[in-house]
Amino acid sequence: MDVVIAPINLHITSVQQALKHSDVKVAAQNSSNYGFGAYTGEVSAKHLKDIGLEWVILGHSERRTILK
């Protein structure tokens, strides 16, 4: 079984460092539809991969409700 936590983007790297020698994985709370580029406020899957993430929550209920 995998244990995964998803902090806000601002804290991802800090949480990764704190869990460096742990079996707990870190995920992003969302990923952009776009790749690299000037998409203010968006984080692409490529960016998330660059910081070592293997997990992301897509289609989270709050985003579906708020953003349709």
PDB file of N, CA and C in Angstrom:
ATOM      1  N   MET A   1       0.845  -1.176   0.000  1.00  0.00           N
ATOM      2  CA  MET A   1       0.000   0.000   0.000  1.00  0.00           C
ATOM      3  C   MET A   1       0.893   1.243   0.000  1.00  0.00           C
ATOM      4  N   ASP A   2       0.516   2.221  -0.793  1.00  0.00           N
ATOM      5  CA  ASP A   2       1.242   3.487  -0.854  1.00  0.00           C
ATOM      6  C   ASP A   2       0.561   4.512   0.042  1.00  0.00           C
ATOM      7  N   VAL A   3       1.360   5.288   0.743  1.00  0.00           N
ATOM      8  CA  VAL A   3       0.869   6.420   1.533  1.00  0.00           C
ATOM      9  C   VAL A   3       1.368   7.668   0.837  1.00  0.00           C
ATOM     10  N   VAL A   4       0.422   8.526   0.437  1.00  0.00           N
ATOM     11  CA  VAL A   4       0.749   9.715  -0.347  1.00  0.00           C
ATOM     12  C   VAL A   4       0.059  10.918   0.283  1.00  0.00           C
ATOM     13  N   ILE A   5       0.808  12.015   0.443  1.00  0.00           N
ATOM     14  CA  ILE A   5       0.221  13.268   0.920  1.00  0.00           C
ATOM     15  C   ILE A   5       0.381  14.323  -0.165  1.00  0.00           C
ATOM     16  N   ALA A   6      -0.533  15.295  -0.174  1.00  0.00           N
ATOM     17  CA  ALA A   6      -0.523  16.317  -1.222  1.00  0.00           C
ATOM     18  C   ALA A   6      -0.596  17.709  -0.600  1.00  0.00           C
ATOM     19  N   PRO A   7       0.568  18.274  -0.249  1.00  0.00           N
ATOM     20  CA  PRO A   7       0.567  19.634   0.290  1.00  0.00           C
ATOM     21  C   PRO A   7       0.320  20.656  -0.823  1.00  0.00           C
ATOM     22  N   ILE A   8       0.050  21.879  -0.443  1.00  0.00           N
ATOM     23  CA  ILE A   8      -0.081  22.924  -1.459  1.00  0.00           C
ATOM     24  C   ILE A   8       1.262  23.073  -2.176  1.00  0.00           C
ATOM     25  N   ASN A   9       1.224  23.546  -3.405  1.00  0.00           N
ATOM     26  CA  ASN A   9       2.440  23.633  -4.230  1.00  0.00           C
ATOM     27  C   ASN A   9       3.578  24.381  -3.553  1.00  0.00           C
ATOM     28  N   LEU A  10       3.257  25.406  -2.813  1.00  0.00           N
ATOM     29  CA  LEU A  10       4.266  26.225  -2.144  1.00  0.00           C
ATOM     30  C   LEU A  10       5.154  25.392  -1.212  1.00  0.00           C
ATOM     31  N   HIS A  11       4.603  24.327  -0.642  1.00  0.00           N
ATOM     32  CA  HIS A  11       5.317  23.539   0.364  1.00  0.00           C
ATOM     33  C   HIS A  11       5.806  22.180  -0.126  1.00  0.00           C
ATOM     34  N   ILE A  12       5.609  21.859  -1.392  1.00  0.00           N
ATOM     35  CA  ILE A  12       5.983  20.534  -1.888  1.00  0.00           C
ATOM     36  C   ILE A  12       7.448  20.207  -1.613  1.00  0.00           C
ATOM     37  N   THR A  13       8.360  21.088  -1.988  1.00  0.00           N
ATOM     38  CA  THR A  13       9.778  20.760  -1.823  1.00  0.00           C
ATOM     39  C   THR A  13      10.185  20.668  -0.353  1.00  0.00           C
ATOM     40  N   SER A  14       9.594  21.482   0.509  1.00  0.00           N
ATOM     41  CA  SER A  14       9.881  21.387   1.943  1.00  0.00           C
ATOM     42  C   SER A  14       9.401  20.052   2.504  1.00  0.00           C
ATOM     43  N   VAL A  15       8.228  19.637   2.097  1.00  0.00           N
ATOM     44  CA  VAL A  15       7.685  18.357   2.558  1.00  0.00           C
ATOM     45  C   VAL A  15       8.526  17.204   2.016  1.00  0.00           C
ATOM     46  N   GLN A  16       8.956  17.303   0.753  1.00  0.00           N
ATOM     47  CA  GLN A  16       9.835  16.269   0.194  1.00  0.00           C
ATOM     48  C   GLN A  16      11.099  16.128   1.035  1.00  0.00           C
ATOM     49  N   GLN A  17      11.702  17.244   1.411  1.00  0.00           N
ATOM     50  CA  GLN A  17      12.916  17.209   2.228  1.00  0.00           C
ATOM     51  C   GLN A  17      12.642  16.586   3.595  1.00  0.00           C
ATOM     52  N   ALA A  18      11.530  16.960   4.205  1.00  0.00           N
ATOM     53  CA  ALA A  18      11.193  16.429   5.531  1.00  0.00           C
ATOM     54  C   ALA A  18      10.942  14.924   5.493  1.00  0.00           C
ATOM     55  N   LEU A  19      10.470  14.423   4.352  1.00  0.00           N
ATOM     56  CA  LEU A  19      10.135  12.997   4.215  1.00  0.00           C
ATOM     57  C   LEU A  19      11.188  12.223   3.428  1.00  0.00           C
ATOM     58  N   LYS A  20      12.356  12.805   3.268  1.00  0.00           N
ATOM     59  CA  LYS A  20      13.393  12.235   2.406  1.00  0.00           C
ATOM     60  C   LYS A  20      13.699  10.769   2.703  1.00  0.00           C
ATOM     61  N   HIS A  21      13.725  10.375   3.935  1.00  0.00           N
ATOM     62  CA  HIS A  21      14.060   8.995   4.303  1.00  0.00           C
ATOM     63  C   HIS A  21      12.823   8.250   4.801  1.00  0.00           C
ATOM     64  N   SER A  22      11.693   8.561   4.223  1.00  0.00           N
ATOM     65  CA  SER A  22      10.418   7.979   4.632  1.00  0.00           C
ATOM     66  C   SER A  22       9.804   7.219   3.460  1.00  0.00           C
ATOM     67  N   ASP A  23       8.890   6.337   3.773  1.00  0.00           N
ATOM     68  CA  ASP A  23       8.144   5.628   2.722  1.00  0.00           C
ATOM     69  C   ASP A  23       6.942   6.425   2.237  1.00  0.00           C
ATOM     70  N   VAL A  24       6.677   7.570   2.862  1.00  0.00           N
ATOM     71  CA  VAL A  24       5.551   8.412   2.466  1.00  0.00           C
ATOM     72  C   VAL A  24       5.920   9.156   1.192  1.00  0.00           C
ATOM     73  N   LYS A  25       5.024   9.133   0.202  1.00  0.00           N
ATOM     74  CA  LYS A  25       5.231   9.816  -1.072  1.00  0.00           C
ATOM     75  C   LYS A  25       4.550  11.175  -1.046  1.00  0.00           C
ATOM     76  N   VAL A  26       5.002  12.066  -1.922  1.00  0.00           N
ATOM     77  CA  VAL A  26       4.432  13.406  -2.010  1.00  0.00           C
ATOM     78  C   VAL A  26       3.789  13.575  -3.381  1.00  0.00           C
ATOM     79  N   ALA A  27       2.609  14.173  -3.400  1.00  0.00           N
ATOM     80  CA  ALA A  27       1.868  14.417  -4.639  1.00  0.00           C
ATOM     81  C   ALA A  27       1.560  15.899  -4.766  1.00  0.00           C
ATOM     82  N   ALA A  28       1.257  16.315  -5.987  1.00  0.00           N
ATOM     83  CA  ALA A  28       0.744  17.666  -6.220  1.00  0.00           C
ATOM     84  C   ALA A  28      -0.781  17.607  -6.161  1.00  0.00           C
ATOM     85  N   GLN A  29      -1.390  18.729  -5.865  1.00  0.00           N
ATOM     86  CA  GLN A  29      -2.844  18.782  -5.783  1.00  0.00           C
ATOM     87  C   GLN A  29      -3.506  18.960  -7.142  1.00  0.00           C
ATOM     88  N   ASN A  30      -2.733  19.315  -8.148  1.00  0.00           N
ATOM     89  CA  ASN A  30      -3.288  19.497  -9.482  1.00  0.00           C
ATOM     90  C   ASN A  30      -2.150  19.616 -10.486  1.00  0.00           C
ATOM     91  N   SER A  31      -2.474  19.454 -11.747  1.00  0.00           N
ATOM     92  CA  SER A  31      -1.513  19.624 -12.825  1.00  0.00           C
ATOM     93  C   SER A  31      -2.206  20.355 -13.971  1.00  0.00           C
ATOM     94  N   SER A  32      -1.478  21.227 -14.598  1.00  0.00           N
ATOM     95  CA  SER A  32      -2.009  22.013 -15.704  1.00  0.00           C
ATOM     96  C   SER A  32      -2.214  21.153 -16.949  1.00  0.00           C
ATOM     97  N   ASN A  33      -3.074  21.622 -17.816  1.00  0.00           N
ATOM     98  CA  ASN A  33      -3.255  20.991 -19.131  1.00  0.00           C
ATOM     99  C   ASN A  33      -2.133  21.374 -20.085  1.00  0.00           C
ATOM    100  N   TYR A  34      -1.347  22.364 -19.705  1.00  0.00           N
ATOM    101  CA  TYR A  34      -0.321  22.915 -20.581  1.00  0.00           C
ATOM    102  C   TYR A  34       1.068  22.433 -20.177  1.00  0.00           C
ATOM    103  N   GLY A  35       1.993  22.439 -21.122  1.00  0.00           N
ATOM    104  CA  GLY A  35       3.382  22.106 -20.837  1.00  0.00           C
ATOM    105  C   GLY A  35       4.110  23.330 -20.325  1.00  0.00           C
ATOM    106  N   PHE A  36       5.418  23.386 -20.545  1.00  0.00           N
ATOM    107  CA  PHE A  36       6.188  24.559 -20.147  1.00  0.00           C
ATOM    108  C   PHE A  36       5.663  25.790 -20.886  1.00  0.00           C
ATOM    109  N   GLY A  37       5.712  26.917 -20.229  1.00  0.00           N
ATOM    110  CA  GLY A  37       5.282  28.150 -20.864  1.00  0.00           C
ATOM    111  C   GLY A  37       4.804  29.144 -19.838  1.00  0.00           C
ATOM    112  N   ALA A  38       4.383  30.285 -20.321  1.00  0.00           N
ATOM    113  CA  ALA A  38       3.941  31.376 -19.453  1.00  0.00           C
ATOM    114  C   ALA A  38       2.451  31.236 -19.149  1.00  0.00           C
ATOM    115  N   TYR A  39       2.123  30.286 -18.303  1.00  0.00           N
ATOM    116  CA  TYR A  39       0.739  30.065 -17.884  1.00  0.00           C
ATOM    117  C   TYR A  39       0.676  30.369 -16.392  1.00  0.00           C
ATOM    118  N   THR A  40       0.520  31.639 -16.068  1.00  0.00           N
ATOM    119  CA  THR A  40       0.598  32.124 -14.696  1.00  0.00           C
ATOM    120  C   THR A  40      -0.280  31.309 -13.760  1.00  0.00           C
ATOM    121  N   GLY A  41       0.342  30.835 -12.694  1.00  0.00           N
ATOM    122  CA  GLY A  41      -0.393  30.088 -11.674  1.00  0.00           C
ATOM    123  C   GLY A  41      -0.554  28.613 -11.964  1.00  0.00           C
ATOM    124  N   GLU A  42      -0.180  28.175 -13.146  1.00  0.00           N
ATOM    125  CA  GLU A  42      -0.325  26.768 -13.520  1.00  0.00           C
ATOM    126  C   GLU A  42       1.002  26.036 -13.322  1.00  0.00           C
ATOM    127  N   VAL A  43       0.924  24.761 -12.992  1.00  0.00           N
ATOM    128  CA  VAL A  43       2.112  23.922 -12.837  1.00  0.00           C
ATOM    129  C   VAL A  43       1.934  22.715 -13.755  1.00  0.00           C
ATOM    130  N   SER A  44       2.843  22.567 -14.705  1.00  0.00           N
ATOM    131  CA  SER A  44       2.721  21.477 -15.671  1.00  0.00           C
ATOM    132  C   SER A  44       3.205  20.156 -15.090  1.00  0.00           C
ATOM    133  N   ALA A  45       2.796  19.071 -15.694  1.00  0.00           N
ATOM    134  CA  ALA A  45       3.267  17.744 -15.298  1.00  0.00           C
ATOM    135  C   ALA A  45       4.784  17.663 -15.444  1.00  0.00           C
ATOM    136  N   LYS A  46       5.322  18.331 -16.449  1.00  0.00           N
ATOM    137  CA  LYS A  46       6.777  18.341 -16.639  1.00  0.00           C
ATOM    138  C   LYS A  46       7.477  19.020 -15.465  1.00  0.00           C
ATOM    139  N   HIS A  47       6.903  20.123 -14.968  1.00  0.00           N
ATOM    140  CA  HIS A  47       7.477  20.802 -13.810  1.00  0.00           C
ATOM    141  C   HIS A  47       7.436  19.885 -12.587  1.00  0.00           C
ATOM    142  N   LEU A  48       6.319  19.218 -12.393  1.00  0.00           N
ATOM    143  CA  LEU A  48       6.175  18.330 -11.243  1.00  0.00           C
ATOM    144  C   LEU A  48       7.165  17.174 -11.321  1.00  0.00           C
ATOM    145  N   LYS A  49       7.348  16.644 -12.499  1.00  0.00           N
ATOM    146  CA  LYS A  49       8.317  15.562 -12.687  1.00  0.00           C
ATOM    147  C   LYS A  49       9.732  16.061 -12.404  1.00  0.00           C
ATOM    148  N   ASP A  50      10.029  17.300 -12.806  1.00  0.00           N
ATOM    149  CA  ASP A  50      11.357  17.876 -12.585  1.00  0.00           C
ATOM    150  C   ASP A  50      11.725  17.949 -11.096  1.00  0.00           C
ATOM    151  N   ILE A  51      10.722  18.086 -10.222  1.00  0.00           N
ATOM    152  CA  ILE A  51      11.023  18.122  -8.790  1.00  0.00           C
ATOM    153  C   ILE A  51      10.846  16.747  -8.141  1.00  0.00           C
ATOM    154  N   GLY A  52      10.689  15.731  -8.987  1.00  0.00           N
ATOM    155  CA  GLY A  52      10.697  14.356  -8.491  1.00  0.00           C
ATOM    156  C   GLY A  52       9.358  13.777  -8.097  1.00  0.00           C
ATOM    157  N   LEU A  53       8.270  14.446  -8.446  1.00  0.00           N
ATOM    158  CA  LEU A  53       6.963  13.901  -8.087  1.00  0.00           C
ATOM    159  C   LEU A  53       6.536  12.798  -9.051  1.00  0.00           C
ATOM    160  N   GLU A  54       5.911  11.793  -8.487  1.00  0.00           N
ATOM    161  CA  GLU A  54       5.354  10.686  -9.275  1.00  0.00           C
ATOM    162  C   GLU A  54       3.836  10.656  -9.192  1.00  0.00           C
ATOM    163  N   TRP A  55       3.273  11.481  -8.326  1.00  0.00           N
ATOM    164  CA  TRP A  55       1.844  11.463  -8.058  1.00  0.00           C
ATOM    165  C   TRP A  55       1.243  12.860  -8.232  1.00  0.00           C
ATOM    166  N   VAL A  56      -0.014  12.895  -8.663  1.00  0.00           N
ATOM    167  CA  VAL A  56      -0.780  14.142  -8.718  1.00  0.00           C
ATOM    168  C   VAL A  56      -2.262  13.793  -8.593  1.00  0.00           C
ATOM    169  N   ILE A  57      -3.011  14.659  -7.931  1.00  0.00           N
ATOM    170  CA  ILE A  57      -4.458  14.482  -7.833  1.00  0.00           C
ATOM    171  C   ILE A  57      -5.075  15.222  -9.014  1.00  0.00           C
ATOM    172  N   LEU A  58      -5.766  14.505  -9.864  1.00  0.00           N
ATOM    173  CA  LEU A  58      -6.466  15.127 -10.998  1.00  0.00           C
ATOM    174  C   LEU A  58      -7.968  14.978 -10.810  1.00  0.00           C
ATOM    175  N   GLY A  59      -8.708  16.010 -11.156  1.00  0.00           N
ATOM    176  CA  GLY A  59     -10.166  15.943 -11.066  1.00  0.00           C
ATOM    177  C   GLY A  59     -10.681  15.944  -9.644  1.00  0.00           C
ATOM    178  N   HIS A  60      -9.975  16.589  -8.745  1.00  0.00           N
ATOM    179  CA  HIS A  60     -10.384  16.651  -7.342  1.00  0.00           C
ATOM    180  C   HIS A  60     -11.761  17.300  -7.247  1.00  0.00           C
ATOM    181  N   SER A  61     -12.561  16.839  -6.333  1.00  0.00           N
ATOM    182  CA  SER A  61     -13.970  17.264  -6.232  1.00  0.00           C
ATOM    183  C   SER A  61     -14.142  18.769  -6.098  1.00  0.00           C
ATOM    184  N   GLU A  62     -13.287  19.445  -5.315  1.00  0.00           N
ATOM    185  CA  GLU A  62     -13.443  20.892  -5.185  1.00  0.00           C
ATOM    186  C   GLU A  62     -13.204  21.596  -6.519  1.00  0.00           C
ATOM    187  N   ARG A  63     -12.219  21.141  -7.262  1.00  0.00           N
ATOM    188  CA  ARG A  63     -11.940  21.761  -8.568  1.00  0.00           C
ATOM    189  C   ARG A  63     -13.095  21.512  -9.534  1.00  0.00           C
ATOM    190  N   ARG A  64     -13.649  20.323  -9.509  1.00  0.00           N
ATOM    191  CA  ARG A  64     -14.792  20.024 -10.396  1.00  0.00           C
ATOM    192  C   ARG A  64     -15.975  20.905 -10.033  1.00  0.00           C
ATOM    193  N   THR A  65     -16.231  21.083  -8.741  1.00  0.00           N
ATOM    194  CA  THR A  65     -17.363  21.880  -8.291  1.00  0.00           C
ATOM    195  C   THR A  65     -17.184  23.365  -8.613  1.00  0.00           C
ATOM    196  N   ILE A  66     -16.018  23.891  -8.279  1.00  0.00           N
ATOM    197  CA  ILE A  66     -15.768  25.326  -8.438  1.00  0.00           C
ATOM    198  C   ILE A  66     -15.522  25.716  -9.887  1.00  0.00           C
ATOM    199  N   LEU A  67     -14.727  24.934 -10.592  1.00  0.00           N
ATOM    200  CA  LEU A  67     -14.317  25.296 -11.957  1.00  0.00           C
ATOM    201  C   LEU A  67     -15.136  24.632 -13.055  1.00  0.00           C
ATOM    202  N   LYS A  68     -16.049  23.785 -12.643  1.00  0.00           N
ATOM    203  CA  LYS A  68     -16.926  23.055 -13.571  1.00  0.00           C
ATOM    204  C   LYS A  68     -16.118  22.168 -14.485  1.00  0.00           C
TER     205      LYS A  68
END
